[in-house]
Amino acid sequence: MTSQLRKRVYFDHSATSAVLPEILGAMEPFFLERYGNPSSIHEFGREAKTALDDARQKVANLICASDPSEIVFTSGGTESDNLAVKGVAMYKGKMKGHIIASKVEHHAVLEPCEFLKRFGFEVTYLPVSSEGLVDPGDLEHAIRNDTVLVSVMMANNETGTIQPIKELGKIAQGRGIPFHTDAVQAAGKLPIDVKGQNIDLLSLSGHKFHGPKGVGVLYVKKGTKIEPILLGGGQERGLRSSTVNVAGAVGMGKAAEIAMRDMDATCQKMKSLRDKLISEVPKSVPRAYLNGHATKRLVNNAHFRFDFIEGEGLILQLDFKGIAASTGSACSTGSLEPSHVLLAMGVTHQQAHGSLRLTLGRENTEEEVDYLLEVLPGVVSKLREISPFNETRPMGPGEGGCSV
Ligand code: PLP
């Protein structure tokens, strides 16, 4: 592909992904002729309920849940995280206790933790290594007699680093503490087995793996003590009142089915493109460094930082060339605060500002990766010419290497 074509290239699949035509097709009847409320007892209601049950089963299959009734449909990853953190901590109206979360959690976990602190809870934030990993030993030490919840994400939305969930879950469960993991970025890219990985609560979001926006799931293991945060008509076994978004749930169910069906092939393809980016970007751009773990990372994530670069400028310049990328998570875009994830990993404020997250999807091609590799060096050197942080000496390709 030449730069003249200016084809649009989408490397921001961790922000959101396209609804696949197959998924849209499965959803469509539930907007048109099958629009019943699944709580209604007439035929319209019954057919909606059947579709909802089927979607629940498909999501249960994706995460190896033994019973579809453990799947609670929500409005997205944010609501699932809020329900897990607040719902477990505040069980039976409790207003005190100790929560453990990692420093690199998504804001959908961190903000509920901060909210609970205002009402008397205490929170310990676990540190991470320079590669973004939580040390299970730190979790052992942080647990107290009054710890009510441990929450550590399966894979980070910025760096793609994959946490040792099975070990962390074993430690928490071994002390009788519910273990929650935010698997929003992991779905479709990592095998998930809630029983085998010692997970009590798990959050998913439909739009991150080709389902629609505005639908999510919280897996709640049978017997987990949790209070609803939305009260009303008692839908979703009383855990999440409000008429269920049937079309959304059907779309998420279909997305789960497709994720399982295609996981091996799509992961293999994304991994080879990711590996090309990881090996080629630091060769073609001086002083470029990989963020996150070299191997324990999502198959679709290549996240770099560049000296003397301001990330937002880089995103805009790439956008001019038709390439959609991100500095980190979509929700922090527009914020001048450096990423809390990179700071927790020991990256300096200045370097944290010079980040580029490229997240691949099933439709990306090698040609598109080559186009990025063709365009990026010129864009970076142009930005460095005007950077106030730049050192004046010229830099050659390969200088500085890659800190993997
Ligand atoms: N958790 C993680 C790890 C995420 O990446 C996101 C979205 O970026 C969320 C939670 C929030 O999901 P949603 O946008 O569906 O509310």
Short mmCIF file of C-alpha atoms and ligand atoms in Angstrom, two decimals:
data_model
loop_
_atom_site.label_atom_id
_atom_site.label_comp_id
_atom_site.label_asym_id
_atom_site.label_seq_id
_atom_site.Cartn_x
_atom_site.Cartn_y
_atom_site.Cartn_z
CA MET A 1 0.00 0.00 0.00
CA THR A 2 1.38 3.44 -0.82
CA SER A 3 0.81 6.52 1.28
CA GLN A 4 -1.01 8.17 -1.66
CA LEU A 5 -3.96 5.75 -1.34
CA ARG A 6 -4.78 7.01 2.14
CA LYS A 7 -6.83 3.95 2.95
CA ARG A 8 -8.22 4.08 6.48
CA VAL A 9 -6.36 1.71 8.76
CA TYR A 10 -7.80 0.84 12.17
CA PHE A 11 -5.28 -0.09 14.86
CA ASP A 12 -7.44 0.77 17.86
CA HIS A 13 -9.31 -2.45 18.58
CA SER A 14 -8.82 -2.14 22.34
CA ALA A 15 -10.95 1.00 22.22
CA THR A 16 -13.72 -0.76 20.33
CA SER A 17 -14.27 -3.18 17.47
CA ALA A 18 -16.70 -3.43 14.55
CA VAL A 19 -19.85 -5.48 14.95
CA LEU A 20 -19.41 -8.41 12.56
CA PRO A 21 -22.16 -8.78 9.92
CA GLU A 22 -22.97 -12.24 11.31
CA ILE A 23 -23.56 -10.68 14.72
CA LEU A 24 -25.66 -7.82 13.39
CA GLY A 25 -27.74 -10.39 11.48
CA ALA A 26 -28.37 -12.35 14.67
CA MET A 27 -29.45 -9.17 16.51
CA GLU A 28 -31.71 -7.66 13.88
CA PRO A 29 -34.90 -9.72 14.47
CA PHE A 30 -34.88 -8.61 18.12
CA PHE A 31 -35.34 -4.98 17.07
CA LEU A 32 -38.03 -5.76 14.50
CA GLU A 33 -40.44 -8.68 14.75
CA ARG A 34 -39.19 -10.31 17.99
CA TYR A 35 -39.24 -7.26 20.22
CA GLY A 36 -40.92 -8.86 23.24
CA ASN A 37 -39.92 -8.24 26.84
CA PRO A 38 -38.33 -11.44 28.21
CA SER A 39 -40.25 -10.97 31.46
CA SER A 40 -43.63 -11.15 29.67
CA ILE A 41 -45.39 -14.50 29.75
CA HIS A 42 -46.98 -14.30 26.27
CA GLU A 43 -45.40 -15.67 23.11
CA PHE A 44 -43.50 -12.46 22.30
CA GLY A 45 -41.99 -12.54 25.75
CA ARG A 46 -41.23 -16.25 25.62
CA GLU A 47 -39.32 -16.00 22.35
CA ALA A 48 -37.24 -13.12 23.77
CA LYS A 49 -36.59 -15.19 26.90
CA THR A 50 -35.49 -18.18 24.81
CA ALA A 51 -33.05 -15.98 22.89
CA LEU A 52 -31.74 -14.52 26.14
CA ASP A 53 -31.21 -17.98 27.64
CA ASP A 54 -29.34 -19.03 24.51
CA ALA A 55 -27.10 -15.92 24.70
CA ARG A 56 -26.43 -16.60 28.38
CA GLN A 57 -25.37 -20.16 27.55
CA LYS A 58 -23.02 -18.95 24.82
CA VAL A 59 -21.29 -16.48 27.13
CA ALA A 60 -21.08 -19.20 29.82
CA ASN A 61 -19.37 -21.45 27.26
CA LEU A 62 -16.78 -18.77 26.43
CA ILE A 63 -15.62 -18.54 30.03
CA CYS A 64 -16.29 -22.17 31.05
CA ALA A 65 -18.95 -21.22 33.61
CA SER A 66 -20.81 -24.33 34.75
CA ASP A 67 -24.23 -22.71 34.96
CA PRO A 68 -25.68 -20.04 32.63
CA SER A 69 -27.52 -18.52 35.61
CA GLU A 70 -24.09 -17.26 36.73
CA ILE A 71 -24.11 -14.84 33.76
CA VAL A 72 -25.61 -11.43 34.58
CA PHE A 73 -26.18 -9.08 31.64
CA THR A 74 -25.25 -5.45 32.29
CA SER A 75 -24.79 -2.30 30.22
CA GLY A 76 -21.04 -2.83 29.70
CA GLY A 77 -17.66 -3.35 31.31
CA THR A 78 -17.96 -0.29 33.52
CA GLU A 79 -21.22 -1.43 35.07
CA SER A 80 -19.89 -4.97 35.53
CA ASP A 81 -16.82 -3.67 37.37
CA ASN A 82 -18.94 -1.34 39.52
CA LEU A 83 -21.33 -4.15 40.39
CA ALA A 84 -18.48 -6.49 41.32
CA VAL A 85 -16.60 -3.99 43.51
CA LYS A 86 -19.48 -2.16 45.19
CA GLY A 87 -21.82 -5.13 45.22
CA VAL A 88 -19.38 -7.43 47.03
CA ALA A 89 -17.87 -4.81 49.35
CA MET A 90 -21.23 -3.44 50.47
CA TYR A 91 -22.87 -6.84 50.96
CA LYS A 92 -25.65 -6.58 53.56
CA GLY A 93 -25.08 -2.84 53.88
CA LYS A 94 -21.53 -3.12 55.21
CA MET A 95 -19.71 0.19 55.14
CA LYS A 96 -16.27 -0.92 56.19
CA GLY A 97 -13.70 -3.47 55.16
CA HIS A 98 -10.54 -3.80 53.11
CA ILE A 99 -10.29 -4.10 49.34
CA ILE A 100 -7.22 -5.05 47.31
CA ALA A 101 -6.80 -3.97 43.68
CA SER A 102 -3.77 -3.48 41.47
CA LYS A 103 -2.45 -0.03 40.63
CA VAL A 104 -2.97 -0.68 36.92
CA GLU A 105 -6.70 -1.46 36.99
CA HIS A 106 -9.04 0.32 34.61
CA HIS A 107 -10.78 3.38 36.06
CA ALA A 108 -13.98 1.32 36.13
CA VAL A 109 -12.41 -0.57 39.06
CA LEU A 110 -10.28 2.21 40.56
CA GLU A 111 -13.10 4.77 40.80
CA PRO A 112 -15.51 2.45 42.67
CA CYS A 113 -12.62 1.69 45.07
CA GLU A 114 -12.06 5.42 45.63
CA PHE A 115 -15.81 5.89 46.04
CA LEU A 116 -15.92 3.21 48.75
CA LYS A 117 -13.02 4.86 50.58
CA ARG A 118 -15.24 7.89 51.12
CA PHE A 119 -17.65 5.68 53.08
CA GLY A 120 -15.15 3.97 55.35
CA PHE A 121 -13.51 1.21 53.28
CA GLU A 122 -9.75 0.91 53.05
CA VAL A 123 -8.01 0.02 49.80
CA THR A 124 -4.54 -1.41 49.16
CA TYR A 125 -3.26 -0.91 45.63
CA LEU A 126 -0.77 -3.60 44.63
CA PRO A 127 2.36 -2.38 42.82
CA VAL A 128 3.50 -3.81 39.50
CA SER A 129 6.92 -4.58 38.02
CA SER A 130 8.44 -2.48 35.23
CA GLU A 131 6.70 -4.88 32.83
CA GLY A 132 3.35 -4.32 34.51
CA LEU A 133 3.07 -7.61 36.40
CA VAL A 134 1.56 -8.06 39.85
CA ASP A 135 3.68 -10.22 42.17
CA PRO A 136 1.51 -12.90 43.86
CA GLY A 137 3.75 -12.52 46.94
CA ASP A 138 2.56 -8.92 47.27
CA LEU A 139 -1.03 -10.12 47.30
CA GLU A 140 -0.21 -12.65 50.07
CA HIS A 141 1.25 -9.85 52.18
CA ALA A 142 -1.58 -7.40 51.52
CA ILE A 143 -4.41 -9.70 52.65
CA ARG A 144 -5.88 -8.81 56.05
CA ASN A 145 -8.52 -10.40 58.24
CA ASP A 146 -11.02 -7.81 57.06
CA THR A 147 -10.24 -8.09 53.32
CA VAL A 148 -13.56 -8.43 51.49
CA LEU A 149 -12.48 -8.43 47.83
CA VAL A 150 -9.44 -8.83 45.58
CA SER A 151 -9.65 -7.36 42.08
CA VAL A 152 -6.88 -7.79 39.50
CA MET A 153 -7.48 -7.48 35.77
CA MET A 154 -6.75 -10.35 33.40
CA ALA A 155 -4.99 -8.23 30.77
CA ASN A 156 -4.22 -4.53 30.79
CA ASN A 157 -6.04 -2.28 28.35
CA GLU A 158 -2.99 -0.09 27.72
CA THR A 159 0.03 -2.38 27.74
CA GLY A 160 -1.67 -5.72 27.12
CA THR A 161 0.27 -7.31 30.00
CA ILE A 162 -1.37 -10.55 31.18
CA GLN A 163 -1.54 -11.12 34.93
CA PRO A 164 -1.00 -14.48 36.70
CA ILE A 165 -4.73 -14.78 37.37
CA LYS A 166 -4.80 -18.44 38.36
CA GLU A 167 -2.19 -17.91 41.07
CA LEU A 168 -3.75 -14.68 42.35
CA GLY A 169 -7.20 -16.28 42.43
CA LYS A 170 -5.84 -19.26 44.33
CA ILE A 171 -4.35 -17.01 46.99
CA ALA A 172 -7.56 -14.99 47.42
CA GLN A 173 -9.87 -18.01 47.40
CA GLY A 174 -7.51 -19.86 49.75
CA ARG A 175 -8.21 -17.14 52.30
CA GLY A 176 -11.96 -17.21 51.61
CA ILE A 177 -11.93 -13.86 49.78
CA PRO A 178 -13.91 -13.39 46.53
CA PHE A 179 -11.64 -12.82 43.54
CA HIS A 180 -12.77 -10.50 40.74
CA THR A 181 -11.03 -10.07 37.41
CA ASP A 182 -11.76 -7.55 34.68
CA ALA A 183 -11.44 -9.63 31.52
CA VAL A 184 -12.79 -6.93 29.19
CA GLN A 185 -9.63 -6.90 27.06
CA ALA A 186 -8.96 -10.63 27.34
CA ALA A 187 -12.19 -11.96 25.81
CA GLY A 188 -11.58 -13.47 22.40
CA LYS A 189 -7.81 -13.18 22.80
CA LEU A 190 -7.16 -15.50 25.73
CA PRO A 191 -8.80 -18.75 26.79
CA ILE A 192 -10.83 -18.09 29.94
CA ASP A 193 -11.79 -20.75 32.45
CA VAL A 194 -13.41 -19.28 35.54
CA LYS A 195 -13.21 -22.54 37.48
CA GLY A 196 -9.70 -23.50 36.43
CA GLN A 197 -8.45 -19.95 37.05
CA ASN A 198 -10.04 -19.60 40.52
CA ILE A 199 -12.30 -16.69 39.58
CA ASP A 200 -15.46 -15.71 41.50
CA LEU A 201 -16.45 -12.65 39.49
CA LEU A 202 -15.47 -11.69 35.94
CA SER A 203 -16.33 -8.64 33.82
CA LEU A 204 -16.83 -8.63 30.04
CA SER A 205 -17.86 -5.98 27.54
CA GLY A 206 -19.53 -6.86 24.22
CA HIS A 207 -17.99 -4.18 22.00
CA LYS A 208 -14.39 -5.22 22.71
CA PHE A 209 -14.84 -8.49 20.84
CA HIS A 210 -17.11 -7.57 17.94
CA GLY A 211 -20.39 -7.44 19.84
CA PRO A 212 -22.43 -4.26 20.20
CA LYS A 213 -21.70 -1.36 22.54
CA GLY A 214 -23.81 -0.94 25.65
CA VAL A 215 -23.93 -4.56 26.73
CA GLY A 216 -21.70 -6.40 29.16
CA VAL A 217 -21.65 -9.33 31.53
CA LEU A 218 -20.69 -9.96 35.10
CA TYR A 219 -20.03 -13.61 35.85
CA VAL A 220 -21.00 -14.26 39.46
CA LYS A 221 -20.05 -17.68 40.76
CA LYS A 222 -22.92 -19.45 42.54
CA GLY A 223 -22.83 -18.68 46.25
CA THR A 224 -20.89 -15.39 45.92
CA LYS A 225 -22.21 -12.85 48.39
CA ILE A 226 -23.14 -9.79 46.36
CA GLU A 227 -25.66 -6.99 46.60
CA PRO A 228 -27.28 -5.40 43.51
CA ILE A 229 -26.50 -1.76 42.78
CA LEU A 230 -29.45 -1.21 40.43
CA LEU A 231 -32.76 -1.82 42.17
CA GLY A 232 -36.13 -2.16 40.53
CA GLY A 233 -38.00 -4.97 38.78
CA GLY A 234 -35.64 -7.72 39.92
CA GLN A 235 -34.42 -8.88 36.50
CA GLU A 236 -31.25 -10.97 36.22
CA ARG A 237 -32.01 -12.93 39.40
CA GLY A 238 -32.41 -9.65 41.25
CA LEU A 239 -28.80 -8.67 40.58
CA ARG A 240 -29.45 -6.16 37.84
CA SER A 241 -32.88 -4.61 37.54
CA SER A 242 -34.01 -3.07 34.23
CA THR A 243 -35.51 -4.68 31.15
CA VAL A 244 -32.70 -6.64 29.57
CA ASN A 245 -31.23 -5.33 26.31
CA VAL A 246 -32.25 -8.48 24.43
CA ALA A 247 -30.78 -7.55 21.05
CA GLY A 248 -27.53 -6.54 22.78
CA ALA A 249 -27.40 -9.77 24.78
CA VAL A 250 -28.07 -11.81 21.62
CA GLY A 251 -25.23 -9.91 19.91
CA MET A 252 -22.92 -10.57 22.82
CA GLY A 253 -23.86 -14.25 22.83
CA LYS A 254 -23.13 -14.50 19.11
CA ALA A 255 -19.83 -12.63 19.64
CA ALA A 256 -18.91 -15.17 22.33
CA GLU A 257 -19.73 -18.05 20.00
CA ILE A 258 -17.63 -16.57 17.19
CA ALA A 259 -14.77 -15.75 19.55
CA MET A 260 -14.62 -19.41 20.57
CA ARG A 261 -14.97 -20.68 17.02
CA ASP A 262 -12.30 -18.39 15.54
CA MET A 263 -9.96 -17.85 18.50
CA ASP A 264 -7.07 -20.02 17.28
CA ALA A 265 -6.99 -18.65 13.75
CA THR A 266 -7.49 -14.97 14.63
CA CYS A 267 -5.00 -15.08 17.52
CA GLN A 268 -2.35 -16.65 15.34
CA LYS A 269 -2.82 -13.98 12.69
CA MET A 270 -2.84 -11.07 15.13
CA LYS A 271 0.19 -12.43 16.96
CA SER A 272 2.30 -12.57 13.81
CA LEU A 273 1.37 -8.96 12.94
CA ARG A 274 2.00 -7.86 16.52
CA ASP A 275 5.40 -9.54 16.53
CA LYS A 276 6.31 -7.76 13.32
CA LEU A 277 5.42 -4.41 14.90
CA ILE A 278 7.35 -5.22 18.06
CA SER A 279 10.47 -6.18 16.15
CA GLU A 280 10.31 -3.55 13.40
CA VAL A 281 9.20 -0.34 15.13
CA PRO A 282 12.32 -0.03 17.33
CA LYS A 283 14.50 -0.81 14.29
CA SER A 284 13.00 1.91 12.15
CA VAL A 285 12.47 4.56 14.83
CA PRO A 286 15.36 5.56 17.12
CA ARG A 287 14.73 5.65 20.85
CA ALA A 288 11.51 3.65 20.70
CA TYR A 289 10.76 1.26 23.56
CA LEU A 290 8.19 -1.44 24.07
CA ASN A 291 5.86 -0.96 27.06
CA GLY A 292 4.65 -4.02 28.92
CA HIS A 293 5.83 -7.60 29.03
CA ALA A 294 7.62 -9.02 25.97
CA THR A 295 5.70 -12.30 25.90
CA LYS A 296 3.01 -12.19 28.61
CA ARG A 297 0.98 -9.77 26.55
CA LEU A 298 -2.20 -9.83 24.50
CA VAL A 299 -1.73 -11.16 20.98
CA ASN A 300 -3.10 -7.93 19.52
CA ASN A 301 -1.20 -5.33 21.56
CA ALA A 302 1.97 -3.45 20.57
CA HIS A 303 2.52 -0.45 22.86
CA PHE A 304 5.53 1.82 22.52
CA ARG A 305 6.96 4.92 24.04
CA PHE A 306 9.18 7.31 22.12
CA ASP A 307 11.63 9.78 23.60
CA PHE A 308 10.96 13.46 22.77
CA ILE A 309 7.45 12.83 21.52
CA GLU A 310 4.09 14.01 22.68
CA GLY A 311 1.59 11.16 22.21
CA GLU A 312 -1.45 13.24 21.19
CA GLY A 313 0.59 14.92 18.43
CA LEU A 314 1.65 11.52 17.17
CA ILE A 315 -1.94 10.25 17.09
CA LEU A 316 -3.04 13.32 15.13
CA GLN A 317 -0.21 13.00 12.61
CA LEU A 318 -0.99 9.32 12.09
CA ASP A 319 -4.65 10.22 11.72
CA PHE A 320 -3.69 12.60 8.87
CA LYS A 321 -2.14 9.58 7.20
CA GLY A 322 -5.33 7.56 7.68
CA ILE A 323 -4.09 5.46 10.63
CA ALA A 324 -6.26 5.24 13.75
CA ALA A 325 -4.23 4.51 16.90
CA SER A 326 -4.28 5.61 20.52
CA THR A 327 -2.00 6.75 23.32
CA GLY A 328 -3.58 4.34 25.79
CA SER A 329 -7.12 3.71 26.91
CA ALA A 330 -9.88 5.50 25.02
CA CYS A 331 -11.25 7.04 28.19
CA SER A 332 -7.96 8.75 29.06
CA THR A 333 -7.61 10.27 25.60
CA GLY A 334 -7.99 14.00 25.86
CA SER A 335 -6.62 13.98 29.38
CA LEU A 336 -3.29 15.68 29.98
CA GLU A 337 -2.58 13.41 32.93
CA PRO A 338 0.04 10.79 32.09
CA SER A 339 -1.18 7.20 32.18
CA HIS A 340 -1.46 5.80 35.73
CA VAL A 341 -0.52 2.41 34.26
CA LEU A 342 2.80 3.59 32.85
CA LEU A 343 3.61 5.60 35.98
CA ALA A 344 2.98 2.50 38.12
CA MET A 345 5.49 0.67 35.90
CA GLY A 346 8.13 3.31 36.69
CA VAL A 347 7.99 5.14 33.34
CA THR A 348 8.77 8.85 33.73
CA HIS A 349 6.08 11.50 33.20
CA GLN A 350 7.76 12.70 30.02
CA GLN A 351 8.11 9.23 28.52
CA ALA A 352 4.58 8.30 29.54
CA HIS A 353 3.36 11.22 27.42
CA GLY A 354 5.12 9.83 24.36
CA SER A 355 3.16 6.62 24.04
CA LEU A 356 1.52 4.88 21.12
CA ARG A 357 -0.83 1.93 21.47
CA LEU A 358 -1.45 -0.15 18.37
CA THR A 359 -4.14 -2.79 18.90
CA LEU A 360 -4.87 -5.19 16.09
CA GLY A 361 -8.07 -6.89 15.04
CA ARG A 362 -9.04 -9.92 12.99
CA GLU A 363 -9.33 -7.90 9.76
CA ASN A 364 -5.92 -6.18 9.88
CA THR A 365 -3.43 -7.21 7.21
CA GLU A 366 0.33 -7.33 6.81
CA GLU A 367 -0.01 -4.64 4.16
CA GLU A 368 -1.51 -2.32 6.77
CA VAL A 369 1.30 -3.06 9.21
CA ASP A 370 3.81 -2.29 6.44
CA TYR A 371 2.05 1.00 5.74
CA LEU A 372 2.37 1.96 9.43
CA LEU A 373 6.05 1.00 9.36
CA GLU A 374 6.52 3.14 6.26
CA VAL A 375 4.81 6.20 7.72
CA LEU A 376 5.85 6.13 11.39
CA PRO A 377 9.58 7.04 11.15
CA GLY A 378 8.85 10.21 9.16
CA VAL A 379 6.05 11.28 11.49
CA VAL A 380 8.18 10.73 14.59
CA SER A 381 11.20 12.61 13.21
CA LYS A 382 8.99 15.52 12.11
CA LEU A 383 7.51 15.77 15.62
CA ARG A 384 10.95 15.54 17.19
CA GLU A 385 12.15 18.48 15.14
CA ILE A 386 9.65 20.68 16.92
CA SER A 387 9.79 18.97 20.32
CA PRO A 388 10.99 21.18 23.19
CA PHE A 389 12.46 18.05 24.83
CA ASN A 390 14.60 17.09 21.87
CA GLU A 391 18.34 16.82 22.10
CA THR A 392 19.98 18.44 19.09
CA ARG A 393 22.28 15.60 18.15
CA PRO A 394 21.14 13.41 15.21
CA MET A 395 19.99 9.90 15.99
CA GLY A 396 20.33 6.82 13.84
CA PRO A 397 18.00 3.85 13.47
CA GLY A 398 18.48 1.24 16.19
CA GLU A 399 19.96 3.75 18.64
CA GLY A 400 18.57 3.33 22.10
CA GLY A 401 17.31 -0.18 21.34
CA CYS A 402 14.11 -1.63 22.65
CA SER A 403 13.51 -2.06 26.36
CA VAL A 404 11.57 -5.33 26.34
N1 PLP B 1 -12.28 -2.49 31.72
C1 PLP B 1 -11.33 -2.44 30.78
C2 PLP B 1 -10.05 -3.19 30.97
C3 PLP B 1 -11.52 -1.67 29.62
O1 PLP B 1 -10.56 -1.63 28.69
C4 PLP B 1 -12.74 -0.97 29.46
C5 PLP B 1 -12.96 -0.10 28.28
O2 PLP B 1 -12.05 0.42 27.69
C6 PLP B 1 -13.71 -1.08 30.46
C7 PLP B 1 -13.44 -1.84 31.58
C8 PLP B 1 -15.03 -0.37 30.34
O3 PLP B 1 -15.85 -1.03 29.42
P1 PLP B 1 -17.13 -0.31 28.77
O4 PLP B 1 -16.62 0.72 27.84
O5 PLP B 1 -17.88 -1.40 28.10
O6 PLP B 1 -17.92 0.26 29.89
#
